[in-house]
mmCIF file with all atom_site columns, C-alpha atoms in Angstrom:
data_model
loop_
_atom_site.group_PDB
_atom_site.id
_atom_site.type_symbol
_atom_site.label_atom_id
_atom_site.label_alt_id
_atom_site.label_comp_id
_atom_site.label_asym_id
_atom_site.label_entity_id
_atom_site.label_seq_id
_atom_site.pdbx_PDB_ins_code
_atom_site.Cartn_x
_atom_site.Cartn_y
_atom_site.Cartn_z
_atom_site.occupancy
_atom_site.B_iso_or_equiv
_atom_site.pdbx_formal_charge
_atom_site.auth_seq_id
_atom_site.auth_comp_id
_atom_site.auth_asym_id
_atom_site.auth_atom_id
_atom_site.pdbx_PDB_model_num
ATOM 1   C CA . MET A 1 1   ? 58.925 -30.058 13.763  1.00 0.00 ? 1   MET A CA 1
ATOM 2   C CA . ARG A 1 2   ? 59.128 -26.953 11.565  1.00 0.00 ? 2   ARG A CA 1
ATOM 3   C CA . ARG A 1 3   ? 57.760 -28.787 8.560   1.00 0.00 ? 3   ARG A CA 1
ATOM 4   C CA . ARG A 1 4   ? 54.856 -30.112 10.644  1.00 0.00 ? 4   ARG A CA 1
ATOM 5   C CA . PHE A 1 5   ? 54.007 -26.662 11.918  1.00 0.00 ? 5   PHE A CA 1
ATOM 6   C CA . VAL A 1 6   ? 54.035 -25.121 8.416   1.00 0.00 ? 6   VAL A CA 1
ATOM 7   C CA . SER A 1 7   ? 51.852 -27.953 7.039   1.00 0.00 ? 7   SER A CA 1
ATOM 8   C CA . LEU A 1 8   ? 49.285 -27.360 9.800   1.00 0.00 ? 8   LEU A CA 1
ATOM 9   C CA . ALA A 1 9   ? 49.368 -23.549 9.562   1.00 0.00 ? 9   ALA A CA 1
ATOM 10  C CA . LEU A 1 10  ? 49.200 -23.331 5.771   1.00 0.00 ? 10  LEU A CA 1
ATOM 11  C CA . PRO A 1 11  ? 45.423 -24.150 5.344   1.00 0.00 ? 11  PRO A CA 1
ATOM 12  C CA . LEU A 1 12  ? 44.498 -21.617 8.045   1.00 0.00 ? 12  LEU A CA 1
ATOM 13  C CA . VAL A 1 13  ? 46.584 -18.768 6.532   1.00 0.00 ? 13  VAL A CA 1
ATOM 14  C CA . ALA A 1 14  ? 45.341 -19.620 3.075   1.00 0.00 ? 14  ALA A CA 1
ATOM 15  C CA . LEU A 1 15  ? 41.745 -19.466 4.297   1.00 0.00 ? 15  LEU A CA 1
ATOM 16  C CA . ALA A 1 16  ? 42.355 -16.106 6.013   1.00 0.00 ? 16  ALA A CA 1
ATOM 17  C CA . GLY A 1 17  ? 44.055 -14.617 2.922   1.00 0.00 ? 17  GLY A CA 1
ATOM 18  C CA . ALA A 1 18  ? 41.205 -15.729 0.684   1.00 0.00 ? 18  ALA A CA 1
ATOM 19  C CA . CYS A 1 19  ? 38.752 -13.644 2.671   1.00 0.00 ? 19  CYS A CA 1
ATOM 20  C CA . THR A 1 20  ? 39.386 -10.622 0.410   1.00 0.00 ? 20  THR A CA 1
ATOM 21  C CA . PRO A 1 21  ? 36.345 -10.419 -1.867  1.00 0.00 ? 21  PRO A CA 1
ATOM 22  C CA . TYR A 1 22  ? 38.163 -9.653  -5.145  1.00 0.00 ? 22  TYR A CA 1
ATOM 23  C CA . ALA A 1 23  ? 35.445 -11.040 -7.470  1.00 0.00 ? 23  ALA A CA 1
ATOM 24  C CA . VAL A 1 24  ? 32.467 -8.836  -8.443  1.00 0.00 ? 24  VAL A CA 1
ATOM 25  C CA . SER A 1 25  ? 30.358 -11.487 -10.145 1.00 0.00 ? 25  SER A CA 1
ATOM 26  C CA . THR A 1 26  ? 27.549 -9.123  -11.100 1.00 0.00 ? 26  THR A CA 1
ATOM 27  C CA . THR A 1 27  ? 26.603 -6.992  -14.091 1.00 0.00 ? 27  THR A CA 1
ATOM 28  C CA . ALA A 1 28  ? 25.614 -3.271  -13.874 1.00 0.00 ? 28  ALA A CA 1
ATOM 29  C CA . VAL A 1 29  ? 21.909 -4.169  -14.120 1.00 0.00 ? 29  VAL A CA 1
ATOM 30  C CA . PRO A 1 30  ? 20.279 -4.466  -10.622 1.00 0.00 ? 30  PRO A CA 1
ATOM 31  C CA . VAL A 1 31  ? 18.068 -7.479  -9.718  1.00 0.00 ? 31  VAL A CA 1
ATOM 32  C CA . ALA A 1 32  ? 14.433 -6.644  -10.650 1.00 0.00 ? 32  ALA A CA 1
ATOM 33  C CA . ARG A 1 33  ? 12.276 -5.100  -7.976  1.00 0.00 ? 33  ARG A CA 1
ATOM 34  C CA . GLY A 1 34  ? 11.054 -7.641  -5.442  1.00 0.00 ? 34  GLY A CA 1
ATOM 35  C CA . GLU A 1 35  ? 13.100 -10.459 -6.846  1.00 0.00 ? 35  GLU A CA 1
ATOM 36  C CA . ALA A 1 36  ? 16.153 -12.158 -5.280  1.00 0.00 ? 36  ALA A CA 1
ATOM 37  C CA . GLN A 1 37  ? 19.217 -13.700 -6.831  1.00 0.00 ? 37  GLN A CA 1
ATOM 38  C CA . ARG A 1 38  ? 21.644 -16.122 -5.220  1.00 0.00 ? 38  ARG A CA 1
ATOM 39  C CA . THR A 1 39  ? 25.281 -16.354 -6.320  1.00 0.00 ? 39  THR A CA 1
ATOM 40  C CA . THR A 1 40  ? 28.041 -18.740 -5.348  1.00 0.00 ? 40  THR A CA 1
ATOM 41  C CA . MET A 1 41  ? 31.503 -17.419 -6.213  1.00 0.00 ? 41  MET A CA 1
ATOM 42  C CA . MET A 1 42  ? 34.630 -19.582 -6.444  1.00 0.00 ? 42  MET A CA 1
ATOM 43  C CA . THR A 1 43  ? 37.937 -17.744 -6.691  1.00 0.00 ? 43  THR A CA 1
ATOM 44  C CA . VAL A 1 44  ? 41.597 -18.579 -6.668  1.00 0.00 ? 44  VAL A CA 1
ATOM 45  C CA . VAL A 1 45  ? 44.736 -16.428 -6.239  1.00 0.00 ? 45  VAL A CA 1
ATOM 46  C CA . PRO A 1 46  ? 47.592 -18.246 -8.070  1.00 0.00 ? 46  PRO A CA 1
ATOM 47  C CA . ARG A 1 47  ? 50.856 -17.759 -6.209  1.00 0.00 ? 47  ARG A CA 1
ATOM 48  C CA . GLY A 1 48  ? 48.814 -16.133 -3.483  1.00 0.00 ? 48  GLY A CA 1
ATOM 49  C CA . SER A 1 49  ? 51.294 -17.139 -0.773  1.00 0.00 ? 49  SER A CA 1
ATOM 50  C CA . ASP A 1 50  ? 55.004 -17.889 -0.684  1.00 0.00 ? 50  ASP A CA 1
ATOM 51  C CA . TRP A 1 51  ? 56.310 -20.452 1.826   1.00 0.00 ? 51  TRP A CA 1
ATOM 52  C CA . SER A 1 52  ? 59.775 -21.595 2.852   1.00 0.00 ? 52  SER A CA 1
ATOM 53  C CA . TYR A 1 53  ? 61.004 -24.248 5.206   1.00 0.00 ? 53  TYR A CA 1
ATOM 54  C CA . GLU A 1 54  ? 64.371 -22.495 5.388   1.00 0.00 ? 54  GLU A CA 1
ATOM 55  C CA . SER A 1 55  ? 65.444 -18.861 5.772   1.00 0.00 ? 55  SER A CA 1
ATOM 56  C CA . SER A 1 56  ? 66.769 -18.761 2.169   1.00 0.00 ? 56  SER A CA 1
ATOM 57  C CA . ASP A 1 57  ? 64.423 -17.252 -0.505  1.00 0.00 ? 57  ASP A CA 1
ATOM 58  C CA . SER A 1 58  ? 65.671 -19.894 -2.920  1.00 0.00 ? 58  SER A CA 1
ATOM 59  C CA . ASN A 1 59  ? 63.619 -22.507 -1.093  1.00 0.00 ? 59  ASN A CA 1
ATOM 60  C CA . ARG A 1 60  ? 60.356 -20.502 -1.173  1.00 0.00 ? 60  ARG A CA 1
ATOM 61  C CA . LYS A 1 61  ? 57.364 -22.251 -2.757  1.00 0.00 ? 61  LYS A CA 1
ATOM 62  C CA . SER A 1 62  ? 54.250 -20.536 -4.075  1.00 0.00 ? 62  SER A CA 1
ATOM 63  C CA . VAL A 1 63  ? 50.812 -21.749 -3.011  1.00 0.00 ? 63  VAL A CA 1
ATOM 64  C CA . ALA A 1 64  ? 47.480 -20.930 -4.627  1.00 0.00 ? 64  ALA A CA 1
ATOM 65  C CA . MET A 1 65  ? 44.833 -19.432 -2.301  1.00 0.00 ? 65  MET A CA 1
ATOM 66  C CA . PRO A 1 66  ? 41.198 -20.487 -2.957  1.00 0.00 ? 66  PRO A CA 1
ATOM 67  C CA . GLY A 1 67  ? 38.052 -18.810 -1.785  1.00 0.00 ? 67  GLY A CA 1
ATOM 68  C CA . LEU A 1 68  ? 34.339 -19.505 -1.683  1.00 0.00 ? 68  LEU A CA 1
ATOM 69  C CA . ASP A 1 69  ? 31.873 -16.635 -1.287  1.00 0.00 ? 69  ASP A CA 1
ATOM 70  C CA . MET A 1 70  ? 28.056 -16.691 -1.192  1.00 0.00 ? 70  MET A CA 1
ATOM 71  C CA . GLU A 1 71  ? 25.880 -13.683 -1.878  1.00 0.00 ? 71  GLU A CA 1
ATOM 72  C CA . GLN A 1 72  ? 22.181 -12.847 -2.152  1.00 0.00 ? 72  GLN A CA 1
ATOM 73  C CA . ARG A 1 73  ? 20.958 -9.707  -3.875  1.00 0.00 ? 73  ARG A CA 1
ATOM 74  C CA . VAL A 1 74  ? 17.381 -8.325  -3.632  1.00 0.00 ? 74  VAL A CA 1
ATOM 75  C CA . GLY A 1 75  ? 15.899 -5.745  -6.026  1.00 0.00 ? 75  GLY A CA 1
ATOM 76  C CA . LEU A 1 76  ? 14.748 -2.511  -4.315  1.00 0.00 ? 76  LEU A CA 1
ATOM 77  C CA . ASP A 1 77  ? 13.455 -0.557  -7.296  1.00 0.00 ? 77  ASP A CA 1
ATOM 78  C CA . ASP A 1 78  ? 14.069 0.033   -11.005 1.00 0.00 ? 78  ASP A CA 1
ATOM 79  C CA . TYR A 1 79  ? 17.419 1.459   -10.321 1.00 0.00 ? 79  TYR A CA 1
ATOM 80  C CA . SER A 1 80  ? 18.992 -0.376  -7.398  1.00 0.00 ? 80  SER A CA 1
ATOM 81  C CA . ASP A 1 81  ? 19.491 -3.512  -5.409  1.00 0.00 ? 81  ASP A CA 1
ATOM 82  C CA . PHE A 1 82  ? 20.860 -4.666  -2.065  1.00 0.00 ? 82  PHE A CA 1
ATOM 83  C CA . GLY A 1 83  ? 23.210 -7.551  -1.331  1.00 0.00 ? 83  GLY A CA 1
ATOM 84  C CA . VAL A 1 84  ? 24.523 -9.643  1.552   1.00 0.00 ? 84  VAL A CA 1
ATOM 85  C CA . ARG A 1 85  ? 27.819 -11.503 0.989   1.00 0.00 ? 85  ARG A CA 1
ATOM 86  C CA . ILE A 1 86  ? 29.588 -14.110 3.141   1.00 0.00 ? 86  ILE A CA 1
ATOM 87  C CA . PRO A 1 87  ? 33.269 -14.148 2.145   1.00 0.00 ? 87  PRO A CA 1
ATOM 88  C CA . THR A 1 88  ? 34.831 -17.585 2.668   1.00 0.00 ? 88  THR A CA 1
ATOM 89  C CA . PHE A 1 89  ? 32.672 -18.160 5.825   1.00 0.00 ? 89  PHE A CA 1
ATOM 90  C CA . SER A 1 90  ? 34.687 -15.586 7.718   1.00 0.00 ? 90  SER A CA 1
ATOM 91  C CA . GLY A 1 91  ? 32.641 -12.390 7.785   1.00 0.00 ? 91  GLY A CA 1
ATOM 92  C CA . VAL A 1 92  ? 29.669 -10.531 6.304   1.00 0.00 ? 92  VAL A CA 1
ATOM 93  C CA . ILE A 1 93  ? 29.529 -7.670  3.760   1.00 0.00 ? 93  ILE A CA 1
ATOM 94  C CA . VAL A 1 94  ? 26.464 -5.701  2.691   1.00 0.00 ? 94  VAL A CA 1
ATOM 95  C CA . SER A 1 95  ? 26.377 -3.659  -0.466  1.00 0.00 ? 95  SER A CA 1
ATOM 96  C CA . TYR A 1 96  ? 24.130 -1.271  -2.443  1.00 0.00 ? 96  TYR A CA 1
ATOM 97  C CA . LYS A 1 97  ? 24.222 -1.133  -6.287  1.00 0.00 ? 97  LYS A CA 1
ATOM 98  C CA . ARG A 1 98  ? 22.763 1.856   -8.138  1.00 0.00 ? 98  ARG A CA 1
ATOM 99  C CA . ARG A 1 99  ? 22.276 2.109   -11.877 1.00 0.00 ? 99  ARG A CA 1
ATOM 100 C CA . LEU A 1 100 ? 23.306 5.367   -13.319 1.00 0.00 ? 100 LEU A CA 1
ATOM 101 C CA . ASP A 1 101 ? 21.839 5.429   -16.779 1.00 0.00 ? 101 ASP A CA 1
ATOM 102 C CA . GLY A 1 102 ? 18.293 4.011   -16.703 1.00 0.00 ? 102 GLY A CA 1
ATOM 103 C CA . PRO A 1 103 ? 15.821 1.585   -15.047 1.00 0.00 ? 103 PRO A CA 1
ATOM 104 C CA . SER A 1 104 ? 16.669 -2.006  -14.654 1.00 0.00 ? 104 SER A CA 1
ATOM 105 C CA . ASN A 1 105 ? 13.972 -3.265  -17.058 1.00 0.00 ? 105 ASN A CA 1
ATOM 106 C CA . ARG A 1 106 ? 15.487 -1.339  -20.046 1.00 0.00 ? 106 ARG A CA 1
ATOM 107 C CA . ASP A 1 107 ? 17.446 -3.722  -22.261 1.00 0.00 ? 107 ASP A CA 1
ATOM 108 C CA . ALA A 1 108 ? 20.470 -1.674  -23.048 1.00 0.00 ? 108 ALA A CA 1
ATOM 109 C CA . HIS A 1 109 ? 24.089 -1.277  -22.031 1.00 0.00 ? 109 HIS A CA 1
ATOM 110 C CA . ALA A 1 110 ? 24.272 -0.296  -18.376 1.00 0.00 ? 110 ALA A CA 1
ATOM 111 C CA . THR A 1 111 ? 26.596 1.496   -15.916 1.00 0.00 ? 111 THR A CA 1
ATOM 112 C CA . ALA A 1 112 ? 26.367 1.309   -12.140 1.00 0.00 ? 112 ALA A CA 1
ATOM 113 C CA . PHE A 1 113 ? 28.254 1.934   -8.990  1.00 0.00 ? 113 PHE A CA 1
ATOM 114 C CA . MET A 1 114 ? 28.313 -0.337  -5.957  1.00 0.00 ? 114 MET A CA 1
ATOM 115 C CA . VAL A 1 115 ? 29.403 0.522   -2.407  1.00 0.00 ? 115 VAL A CA 1
ATOM 116 C CA . GLY A 1 116 ? 29.704 -1.898  0.520   1.00 0.00 ? 116 GLY A CA 1
ATOM 117 C CA . GLY A 1 117 ? 30.982 -2.467  4.027   1.00 0.00 ? 117 GLY A CA 1
ATOM 118 C CA . GLY A 1 118 ? 31.102 -5.030  6.807   1.00 0.00 ? 118 GLY A CA 1
ATOM 119 C CA . LEU A 1 119 ? 33.404 -7.293  8.798   1.00 0.00 ? 119 LEU A CA 1
ATOM 120 C CA . VAL A 1 120 ? 35.972 -9.745  7.455   1.00 0.00 ? 120 VAL A CA 1
ATOM 121 C CA . ASN A 1 121 ? 38.816 -12.002 8.653   1.00 0.00 ? 121 ASN A CA 1
ATOM 122 C CA . PHE A 1 122 ? 36.612 -13.372 11.473  1.00 0.00 ? 122 PHE A CA 1
ATOM 123 C CA . GLY A 1 123 ? 35.758 -9.868  12.792  1.00 0.00 ? 123 GLY A CA 1
ATOM 124 C CA . GLN A 1 124 ? 39.366 -8.720  12.991  1.00 0.00 ? 124 GLN A CA 1
ATOM 125 C CA . HIS A 1 125 ? 38.926 -6.089  10.239  1.00 0.00 ? 125 HIS A CA 1
ATOM 126 C CA . ALA A 1 126 ? 36.283 -3.617  9.058   1.00 0.00 ? 126 ALA A CA 1
ATOM 127 C CA . HIS A 1 127 ? 35.790 -3.757  5.276   1.00 0.00 ? 127 HIS A CA 1
ATOM 128 C CA . GLY A 1 128 ? 34.900 -1.119  2.763   1.00 0.00 ? 128 GLY A CA 1
ATOM 129 C CA . GLU A 1 129 ? 34.608 -1.272  -1.012  1.00 0.00 ? 129 GLU A CA 1
ATOM 130 C CA . PHE A 1 130 ? 33.722 0.853   -4.145  1.00 0.00 ? 130 PHE A CA 1
ATOM 131 C CA . THR A 1 131 ? 33.055 -0.641  -7.568  1.00 0.00 ? 131 THR A CA 1
ATOM 132 C CA . LEU A 1 132 ? 32.213 0.971   -10.926 1.00 0.00 ? 132 LEU A CA 1
ATOM 133 C CA . ILE A 1 133 ? 30.600 -1.504  -13.385 1.00 0.00 ? 133 ILE A CA 1
ATOM 134 C CA . THR A 1 134 ? 29.594 -1.409  -16.989 1.00 0.00 ? 134 THR A CA 1
ATOM 135 C CA . SER A 1 135 ? 27.877 -4.202  -18.905 1.00 0.00 ? 135 SER A CA 1
ATOM 136 C CA . GLY A 1 136 ? 26.124 -5.198  -22.141 1.00 0.00 ? 136 GLY A CA 1
ATOM 137 C CA . ARG A 1 137 ? 22.553 -6.054  -22.995 1.00 0.00 ? 137 ARG A CA 1
ATOM 138 C CA . GLU A 1 138 ? 21.026 -8.410  -20.449 1.00 0.00 ? 138 GLU A CA 1
ATOM 139 C CA . SER A 1 139 ? 18.894 -10.173 -23.088 1.00 0.00 ? 139 SER A CA 1
ATOM 140 C CA . ALA A 1 140 ? 21.927 -11.427 -24.912 1.00 0.00 ? 140 ALA A CA 1
ATOM 141 C CA . PRO A 1 141 ? 23.070 -15.062 -24.217 1.00 0.00 ? 141 PRO A CA 1
ATOM 142 C CA . LEU A 1 142 ? 26.594 -13.692 -23.485 1.00 0.00 ? 142 LEU A CA 1
ATOM 143 C CA . VAL A 1 143 ? 26.786 -10.487 -21.456 1.00 0.00 ? 143 VAL A CA 1
ATOM 144 C CA . PRO A 1 144 ? 30.227 -8.925  -21.126 1.00 0.00 ? 144 PRO A CA 1
ATOM 145 C CA . TYR A 1 145 ? 30.942 -6.750  -18.047 1.00 0.00 ? 145 TYR A CA 1
ATOM 146 C CA . GLY A 1 146 ? 33.874 -5.053  -16.438 1.00 0.00 ? 146 GLY A CA 1
ATOM 147 C CA . GLY A 1 147 ? 35.063 -2.160  -14.357 1.00 0.00 ? 147 GLY A CA 1
ATOM 148 C CA . PHE A 1 148 ? 37.145 -0.776  -11.511 1.00 0.00 ? 148 PHE A CA 1
ATOM 149 C CA . ARG A 1 149 ? 37.257 -1.837  -7.839  1.00 0.00 ? 149 ARG A CA 1
ATOM 150 C CA . VAL A 1 150 ? 38.833 -0.550  -4.651  1.00 0.00 ? 150 VAL A CA 1
ATOM 151 C CA . ILE A 1 151 ? 38.942 -2.537  -1.407  1.00 0.00 ? 151 ILE A CA 1
ATOM 152 C CA . GLN A 1 152 ? 40.143 -1.345  1.998   1.00 0.00 ? 152 GLN A CA 1
ATOM 153 C CA . VAL A 1 153 ? 40.227 -3.050  5.363   1.00 0.00 ? 153 VAL A CA 1
ATOM 154 C CA . LEU A 1 154 ? 40.832 -1.433  8.785   1.00 0.00 ? 154 LEU A CA 1
ATOM 155 C CA . PRO A 1 155 ? 41.997 -3.251  11.902  1.00 0.00 ? 155 PRO A CA 1
ATOM 156 C CA . LEU A 1 156 ? 39.527 -3.579  14.733  1.00 0.00 ? 156 LEU A CA 1
ATOM 157 C CA . SER A 1 157 ? 41.854 -5.104  17.273  1.00 0.00 ? 157 SER A CA 1
ATOM 158 C CA . SER A 1 158 ? 45.414 -4.369  18.492  1.00 0.00 ? 158 SER A CA 1
ATOM 159 C CA . SER A 1 159 ? 46.594 -7.702  17.028  1.00 0.00 ? 159 SER A CA 1
ATOM 160 C CA . ALA A 1 160 ? 45.153 -7.107  13.553  1.00 0.00 ? 160 ALA A CA 1
ATOM 161 C CA . VAL A 1 161 ? 47.544 -5.836  10.876  1.00 0.00 ? 161 VAL A CA 1
ATOM 162 C CA . HIS A 1 162 ? 47.169 -2.537  8.945   1.00 0.00 ? 162 HIS A CA 1
ATOM 163 C CA . ASP A 1 163 ? 46.771 -2.911  5.207   1.00 0.00 ? 163 ASP A CA 1
ATOM 164 C CA . SER A 1 164 ? 46.934 -0.609  2.248   1.00 0.00 ? 164 SER A CA 1
ATOM 165 C CA . PRO A 1 165 ? 43.998 -0.577  -0.306  1.00 0.00 ? 165 PRO A CA 1
ATOM 166 C CA . ALA A 1 166 ? 43.659 -3.198  -2.993  1.00 0.00 ? 166 ALA A CA 1
ATOM 167 C CA . VAL A 1 167 ? 43.011 -1.411  -6.306  1.00 0.00 ? 167 VAL A CA 1
ATOM 168 C CA . GLY A 1 168 ? 42.260 -3.225  -9.564  1.00 0.00 ? 168 GLY A CA 1
ATOM 169 C CA . VAL A 1 169 ? 40.235 -3.746  -12.725 1.00 0.00 ? 169 VAL A CA 1
ATOM 170 C CA . PHE A 1 170 ? 38.138 -6.720  -13.786 1.00 0.00 ? 170 PHE A CA 1
ATOM 171 C CA . THR A 1 171 ? 36.387 -8.111  -16.809 1.00 0.00 ? 171 THR A CA 1
ATOM 172 C CA . GLY A 1 172 ? 33.868 -10.936 -17.098 1.00 0.00 ? 172 GLY A CA 1
ATOM 173 C CA . LEU A 1 173 ? 31.354 -12.768 -19.199 1.00 0.00 ? 173 LEU A CA 1
ATOM 174 C CA . LYS A 1 174 ? 27.958 -13.779 -17.967 1.00 0.00 ? 174 LYS A CA 1
ATOM 175 C CA . MET A 1 175 ? 26.434 -16.829 -19.725 1.00 0.00 ? 175 MET A CA 1
ATOM 176 C CA . GLY A 1 176 ? 22.994 -18.507 -19.768 1.00 0.00 ? 176 GLY A CA 1
ATOM 177 C CA . GLY A 1 177 ? 20.640 -15.663 -19.203 1.00 0.00 ? 177 GLY A CA 1
ATOM 178 C CA . ARG A 1 178 ? 19.775 -13.547 -16.143 1.00 0.00 ? 178 ARG A CA 1
ATOM 179 C CA . THR A 1 179 ? 19.179 -16.414 -13.681 1.00 0.00 ? 179 THR A CA 1
ATOM 180 C CA . PRO A 1 180 ? 20.227 -19.129 -13.465 1.00 0.00 ? 180 PRO A CA 1
ATOM 181 C CA . GLY A 1 181 ? 23.528 -18.440 -15.225 1.00 0.00 ? 181 GLY A CA 1
ATOM 182 C CA . VAL A 1 182 ? 27.287 -18.682 -14.931 1.00 0.00 ? 182 VAL A CA 1
ATOM 183 C CA . SER A 1 183 ? 29.890 -15.878 -14.853 1.00 0.00 ? 183 SER A CA 1
ATOM 184 C CA . ALA A 1 184 ? 33.561 -16.160 -15.634 1.00 0.00 ? 184 ALA A CA 1
ATOM 185 C CA . GLU A 1 185 ? 35.703 -13.312 -14.419 1.00 0.00 ? 185 GLU A CA 1
ATOM 186 C CA . LEU A 1 186 ? 39.294 -12.180 -14.367 1.00 0.00 ? 186 LEU A CA 1
ATOM 187 C CA . GLY A 1 187 ? 40.646 -9.447  -12.039 1.00 0.00 ? 187 GLY A CA 1
ATOM 188 C CA . VAL A 1 188 ? 44.022 -7.799  -11.805 1.00 0.00 ? 188 VAL A CA 1
ATOM 189 C CA . PHE A 1 189 ? 44.762 -6.055  -8.488  1.00 0.00 ? 189 PHE A CA 1
ATOM 190 C CA . TYR A 1 190 ? 47.578 -4.085  -6.905  1.00 0.00 ? 190 TYR A CA 1
ATOM 191 C CA . ASP A 1 191 ? 47.537 -5.493  -3.393  1.00 0.00 ? 191 ASP A CA 1
ATOM 192 C CA . ARG A 1 192 ? 50.453 -5.437  -1.027  1.00 0.00 ? 192 ARG A CA 1
ATOM 193 C CA . SER A 1 193 ? 50.495 -8.350  1.401   1.00 0.00 ? 193 SER A CA 1
ATOM 194 C CA . ALA A 1 194 ? 50.326 -6.848  4.880   1.00 0.00 ? 194 ALA A CA 1
ATOM 195 C CA . LEU A 1 195 ? 51.592 -10.157 6.391   1.00 0.00 ? 195 LEU A CA 1
ATOM 196 C CA . GLY A 1 196 ? 54.403 -10.553 3.840   1.00 0.00 ? 196 GLY A CA 1
ATOM 197 C CA . LEU A 1 197 ? 52.943 -13.854 2.631   1.00 0.00 ? 197 LEU A CA 1
ATOM 198 C CA . ARG A 1 198 ? 53.937 -13.214 -0.907  1.00 0.00 ? 198 ARG A CA 1
ATOM 199 C CA . ARG A 1 199 ? 56.643 -11.162 -2.612  1.00 0.00 ? 199 ARG A CA 1
ATOM 200 C CA . GLY A 1 200 ? 54.572 -9.796  -5.545  1.00 0.00 ? 200 GLY A CA 1
ATOM 201 C CA . THR A 1 201 ? 52.192 -6.820  -5.205  1.00 0.00 ? 201 THR A CA 1
ATOM 202 C CA . VAL A 1 202 ? 50.300 -7.457  -8.419  1.00 0.00 ? 202 VAL A CA 1
ATOM 203 C CA . ILE A 1 203 ? 47.959 -10.469 -8.417  1.00 0.00 ? 203 ILE A CA 1
ATOM 204 C CA . VAL A 1 204 ? 45.651 -12.039 -10.982 1.00 0.00 ? 204 VAL A CA 1
ATOM 205 C CA . VAL A 1 205 ? 42.349 -13.436 -9.660  1.00 0.00 ? 205 VAL A CA 1
ATOM 206 C CA . PRO A 1 206 ? 40.243 -15.711 -11.847 1.00 0.00 ? 206 PRO A CA 1
ATOM 207 C CA . SER A 1 207 ? 36.752 -16.688 -10.598 1.00 0.00 ? 207 SER A CA 1
ATOM 208 C CA . ILE A 1 208 ? 33.639 -18.565 -11.570 1.00 0.00 ? 208 ILE A CA 1
ATOM 209 C CA . ALA A 1 209 ? 30.231 -17.617 -10.242 1.00 0.00 ? 209 ALA A CA 1
ATOM 210 C CA . ILE A 1 210 ? 26.972 -19.661 -10.391 1.00 0.00 ? 210 ILE A CA 1
ATOM 211 C CA . HIS A 1 211 ? 23.770 -17.615 -10.302 1.00 0.00 ? 211 HIS A CA 1
ATOM 212 C CA . GLY A 1 212 ? 20.318 -18.876 -9.342  1.00 0.00 ? 212 GLY A CA 1
ATOM 213 C CA . ASN A 1 213 ? 19.106 -21.942 -7.564  1.00 0.00 ? 213 ASN A CA 1
ATOM 214 C CA . VAL A 1 214 ? 21.649 -24.478 -8.724  1.00 0.00 ? 214 VAL A CA 1
ATOM 215 C CA . PHE A 1 215 ? 22.773 -25.275 -5.178  1.00 0.00 ? 215 PHE A CA 1
ATOM 216 C CA . ASP A 1 216 ? 19.367 -25.420 -3.549  1.00 0.00 ? 216 ASP A CA 1
ATOM 217 C CA . LYS A 1 217 ? 19.313 -29.248 -3.499  1.00 0.00 ? 217 LYS A CA 1
ATOM 218 C CA . LEU A 1 218 ? 22.639 -29.249 -1.688  1.00 0.00 ? 218 LEU A CA 1
ATOM 219 C CA . ALA A 1 219 ? 21.316 -26.828 0.965   1.00 0.00 ? 219 ALA A CA 1
ATOM 220 C CA . LEU A 1 220 ? 24.347 -24.564 0.667   1.00 0.00 ? 220 LEU A CA 1
ATOM 221 C CA . TRP A 1 221 ? 22.293 -21.422 1.095   1.00 0.00 ? 221 TRP A CA 1
#
């Protein structure tokens, strides 16, 4: 009976745990004014959850936690854009990105900050985030980017757990031009599991993002 319960509960807990939007999947250059860019982000947290059928820690098994996020960003002006993100079909996050060192049509190295907020975990938590991004020249076939990211969630119901901030760094490489294109990213975060689903507090989060209209024919957006 216990094994059956765990096997049924595992996909639900894994889905809820993957709601944290670790991946950034964007360079410091905002989307051009009046244009829109769609992005599908696929992430996985290796050893994201530890499970045991018995009380002994020696029987604990690690499970990877996948996630699938969708985002659309729209250019506001030469310095900024606005995005709406759906994290693993369990919430909504809006964000604003602002370039700090020049207009978006200047082909040079760029630095920007991004702030966002919304609801995650099926409305159980409020979400806030801050990201600092730096990236290379957008005209290059390979555009490196990286930065620093802080994520905090706050409970909105008496049953929701309290959590400490997730703080980390990330680095990525965007391939194939501005749009469409593909980004490969790796993040390292200090993130304590509020539910005690894993023993470690440092997690490594690889992700792949597809930019542009690749999924239009599949009607995923």
